[in-house]
C-alpha atoms as a printed R data frame, in Angstrom:
    type eleno elety resid chain resno      x      y       z
1   ATOM     1    CA   UNK     A     1 14.121  8.369  -6.187
2   ATOM     2    CA   UNK     A     2 13.545 10.790  -3.506
3   ATOM     3    CA   UNK     A     3 11.209 13.515  -3.665
4   ATOM     4    CA   UNK     A     4 10.827 16.410  -1.033
5   ATOM     5    CA   UNK     A     5  7.924 17.895  -0.425
6   ATOM     6    CA   UNK     A     6  7.533 21.737   0.890
7   ATOM     7    CA   UNK     A     7  4.413 21.384   3.737
8   ATOM     8    CA   UNK     A     8  2.993 23.511   5.967
9   ATOM     9    CA   UNK     A     9  2.844 22.248   9.424
10  ATOM    10    CA   UNK     A    10 -0.586 22.665   9.168
11  ATOM    11    CA   UNK     A    11 -0.541 20.346   6.304
12  ATOM    12    CA   UNK     A    12  1.834 17.314   7.223
13  ATOM    13    CA   UNK     A    13  0.218 17.422  11.323
14  ATOM    14    CA   UNK     A    14 -3.707 16.576   8.647
15  ATOM    15    CA   UNK     A    15 -1.567 13.895   6.193
16  ATOM    16    CA   UNK     A    16 -0.396 12.141   8.814
17  ATOM    17    CA   UNK     A    17 -4.199 11.356  10.877
18  ATOM    18    CA   UNK     A    18 -5.267 11.379   7.736
19  ATOM    19    CA   UNK     A    19 -3.070  8.458   5.946
20  ATOM    20    CA   UNK     A    20 -2.484 11.275   2.524
21  ATOM    21    CA   UNK     A    21 -2.922 13.407   1.294
22  ATOM    22    CA   UNK     A    22 -3.393 14.251  -2.647
23  ATOM    23    CA   UNK     A    23 -2.537 16.932  -5.538
24  ATOM    24    CA   UNK     A    24  1.043 17.534  -3.547
25  ATOM    25    CA   UNK     A    25  4.259 19.529  -5.066
26  ATOM    26    CA   UNK     A    26  7.702 18.320  -4.844
27  ATOM    27    CA   UNK     A    27 11.208 18.505  -5.520
28  ATOM    28    CA   UNK     A    28 13.628 15.452  -7.104
29  ATOM    29    CA   UNK     A    29 16.130 14.927  -8.761
30  ATOM    30    CA   UNK     A    30 16.066 13.783 -12.279
31  ATOM    31    CA   UNK     A    31 17.132 14.749 -15.774
32  ATOM    32    CA   UNK     A    32 14.685 18.186 -15.709
33  ATOM    33    CA   UNK     A    33 16.857 19.338 -12.423
34  ATOM    34    CA   UNK     A    34 20.227 18.518 -13.990
35  ATOM    35    CA   UNK     A    35 19.081 20.233 -17.003
36  ATOM    36    CA   UNK     A    36 18.233 23.512 -15.459
37  ATOM    37    CA   UNK     A    37 21.650 23.502 -13.270
38  ATOM    38    CA   UNK     A    38 23.737 23.459 -16.623
39  ATOM    39    CA   UNK     A    39 24.158 19.626 -15.846
40  ATOM    40    CA   UNK     A    40 27.207 19.942 -13.793
41  ATOM    41    CA   UNK     A    41 28.592 17.555 -13.293
42  ATOM    42    CA   UNK     A    42 26.525 16.814  -9.347
43  ATOM    43    CA   UNK     A    43 26.464 12.734  -7.762
44  ATOM    44    CA   UNK     A    44 23.299 11.531  -6.183
45  ATOM    45    CA   UNK     A    45 23.949 13.404  -3.353
46  ATOM    46    CA   UNK     A    46 24.739 17.162  -4.490
47  ATOM    47    CA   UNK     A    47 21.524 16.878  -6.969
48  ATOM    48    CA   UNK     A    48 19.041 15.229  -3.673
49  ATOM    49    CA   UNK     A    49 20.487 18.392  -1.961
50  ATOM    50    CA   UNK     A    50 19.442 21.071  -4.034
51  ATOM    51    CA   UNK     A    51 16.193 19.479  -4.703
52  ATOM    52    CA   UNK     A    52 16.119 19.779  -1.011
53  ATOM    53    CA   UNK     A    53 16.844 23.403  -1.442
54  ATOM    54    CA   UNK     A    54 13.654 24.130  -3.681
55  ATOM    55    CA   UNK     A    55 11.312 22.872  -1.252
56  ATOM    56    CA   UNK     A    56 12.682 24.047   1.433
57  ATOM    57    CA   UNK     A    57 12.821 27.468  -0.619
58  ATOM    58    CA   UNK     A    58  9.348 26.269  -1.594
59  ATOM    59    CA   UNK     A    59  7.898 25.996   1.943
60  ATOM    60    CA   UNK     A    60  8.592 29.897   2.051
61  ATOM    61    CA   UNK     A    61  6.301 30.740  -0.746
62  ATOM    62    CA   UNK     A    62  2.648 30.157   0.965
63  ATOM    63    CA   UNK     A    63  1.497 32.957   2.795
64  ATOM    64    CA   UNK     A    64  0.265 30.549   5.258
65  ATOM    65    CA   UNK     A    65  3.489 29.529   5.662
66  ATOM    66    CA   UNK     A    66  5.013 30.226   8.945
67  ATOM    67    CA   UNK     A    67  8.559 27.892   8.977
68  ATOM    68    CA   UNK     A    68 10.588 25.231   6.512
69  ATOM    69    CA   UNK     A    69  8.916 22.123   7.045
70  ATOM    70    CA   UNK     A    70  9.355 18.901   3.264
71  ATOM    71    CA   UNK     A    71  8.195 16.101   3.965
72  ATOM    72    CA   UNK     A    72 10.478 13.230   1.844
73  ATOM    73    CA   UNK     A    73  9.848  9.993   0.520
74  ATOM    74    CA   UNK     A    74 11.140  7.931  -2.226
75  ATOM    75    CA   UNK     A    75  8.902  7.304  -5.970
76  ATOM    76    CA   UNK     A    76  9.676  7.362  -9.797
77  ATOM    77    CA   UNK     A    77  9.154 10.613 -11.354
78  ATOM    78    CA   UNK     A    78 10.956 12.135 -13.980
79  ATOM    79    CA   UNK     A    79 10.583 16.111 -12.845
80  ATOM    80    CA   UNK     A    80 10.383 18.837 -14.598
81  ATOM    81    CA   UNK     A    81 12.138 22.601 -14.864
82  ATOM    82    CA   UNK     A    82 14.228 23.331 -11.101
83  ATOM    83    CA   UNK     A    83 12.751 19.313  -9.663
84  ATOM    84    CA   UNK     A    84  8.433 20.032  -9.943
85  ATOM    85    CA   UNK     A    85  7.377 16.781 -10.083
86  ATOM    86    CA   UNK     A    86  3.454 16.440  -9.437
87  ATOM    87    CA   UNK     A    87  2.002 14.135  -7.127
88  ATOM    88    CA   UNK     A    88 -0.630 12.739  -7.352
89  ATOM    89    CA   UNK     A    89 -0.994 11.178  -3.528
90  ATOM    90    CA   UNK     A    90  1.427 11.169  -0.891
91  ATOM    91    CA   UNK     A    91  0.434  9.006   2.083
92  ATOM    92    CA   UNK     A    92  2.390  9.422   5.226
93  ATOM    93    CA   UNK     A    93  3.590  5.103   5.239
94  ATOM    94    CA   UNK     A    94  6.169  6.457   2.562
95  ATOM    95    CA   UNK     A    95  7.068  9.469   4.397
96  ATOM    96    CA   UNK     A    96 10.854  8.409   5.535
97  ATOM    97    CA   UNK     A    97 11.500 12.558   6.925
98  ATOM    98    CA   UNK     A    98 11.238 14.736   7.687
99  ATOM    99    CA   UNK     A    99 13.334 18.413   7.674
100 ATOM   100    CA   UNK     A   100 13.431 21.504  10.242
101 ATOM   101    CA   UNK     A   101 14.694 24.777  10.203
102 ATOM   102    CA   UNK     A   102 16.492 24.721  14.084
103 ATOM   103    CA   UNK     A   103 15.322 27.960  16.060
104 ATOM   104    CA   UNK     A   104 18.547 29.828  15.041
105 ATOM   105    CA   UNK     A   105 17.834 29.987  11.665
106 ATOM   106    CA   UNK     A   106 14.203 32.016  12.240
107 ATOM   107    CA   UNK     A   107 15.154 35.175  11.333
108 ATOM   108    CA   UNK     A   108 17.293 34.373   8.610
109 ATOM   109    CA   UNK     A   109 13.754 32.839   7.807
110 ATOM   110    CA   UNK     A   110 11.839 35.224   8.541
111 ATOM   111    CA   UNK     A   111 13.755 37.340   6.333
112 ATOM   112    CA   UNK     A   112 13.725 34.745   3.599
113 ATOM   113    CA   UNK     A   113  9.697 34.571   3.516
114 ATOM   114    CA   UNK     A   114  9.287 38.056   3.815
115 ATOM   115    CA   UNK     A   115 11.481 38.906   0.326
116 ATOM   116    CA   UNK     A   116  9.465 35.690  -1.045
117 ATOM   117    CA   UNK     A   117  5.988 36.903  -1.573
118 ATOM   118    CA   UNK     A   118  3.963 37.463  -4.326
119 ATOM   119    CA   UNK     A   119  6.971 35.517  -6.029
120 ATOM   120    CA   UNK     A   120  7.928 32.272  -7.767
121 ATOM   121    CA   UNK     A   121 10.450 29.386  -7.287
122 ATOM   122    CA   UNK     A   122 12.529 30.452  -9.570
123 ATOM   123    CA   UNK     A   123 12.596 34.450  -8.314
124 ATOM   124    CA   UNK     A   124 12.784 32.914  -4.251
125 ATOM   125    CA   UNK     A   125 15.884 31.117  -5.186
126 ATOM   126    CA   UNK     A   126 17.819 34.047  -7.177
127 ATOM   127    CA   UNK     A   127 16.696 36.407  -4.526
128 ATOM   128    CA   UNK     A   128 19.802 37.865  -1.527
129 ATOM   129    CA   UNK     A   129 17.926 36.813   1.601
130 ATOM   130    CA   UNK     A   130 16.913 33.390   0.484
131 ATOM   131    CA   UNK     A   131 20.472 32.428  -0.609
132 ATOM   132    CA   UNK     A   132 22.171 33.954   2.244
133 ATOM   133    CA   UNK     A   133 19.561 32.191   4.527
134 ATOM   134    CA   UNK     A   134 20.625 28.208   2.275
135 ATOM   135    CA   UNK     A   135 23.960 29.880   2.732
136 ATOM   136    CA   UNK     A   136 23.614 29.498   6.637
137 ATOM   137    CA   UNK     A   137 20.526 27.801   7.773
138 ATOM   138    CA   UNK     A   138 20.340 23.439   6.340
139 ATOM   139    CA   UNK     A   139 17.019 21.931   6.504
140 ATOM   140    CA   UNK     A   140 17.935 19.468   9.571
141 ATOM   141    CA   UNK     A   141 16.855 15.599   9.361
142 ATOM   142    CA   UNK     A   142 13.851 14.329  11.641
143 ATOM   143    CA   UNK     A   143 12.423 10.971  11.384
144 ATOM   144    CA   UNK     A   144  8.226 11.345  11.322
145 ATOM   145    CA   UNK     A   145  7.420 10.180  14.438
146 ATOM   146    CA   UNK     A   146  8.864 13.694  15.517
147 ATOM   147    CA   UNK     A   147  6.454 15.770  13.151
148 ATOM   148    CA   UNK     A   148  4.708 16.533  16.768
149 ATOM   149    CA   UNK     A   149  8.473 18.100  18.873
150 ATOM   150    CA   UNK     A   150  8.763 20.499  15.868
151 ATOM   151    CA   UNK     A   151  7.407 23.710  16.459
152 ATOM   152    CA   UNK     A   152  5.493 26.553  13.713
């Protein structure tokens, strides 16, 4: 199962330089996420897309975030509501990919970020600005070694 972990660019660079980070929150396809979706019949790819979007919205929530960045790694986890999983440790070696917005999404990201200030994930997912962001801009895939090429 893939876990998508929202991080700031600073935190991702720190993870890469130190090799590991502890006590992170990620989002994964699992029974709890599928239950939250009301039992909608989703294949694994669709459910992973929902988990990735949740991580992308969660990346808007920290006060020090300027852009959406998520990393993906494999792990066996059960997950909680909204696909939330607690990760005692994440190693840079386990990171299989990064997901970030293209530059053209910056205005929509800024608008969504302003709208979700102070909200939790469930409330943020329901804002029109986040819905517009998710409808218009997918997070793009990058290899882990492309982190420096991405801008925050």
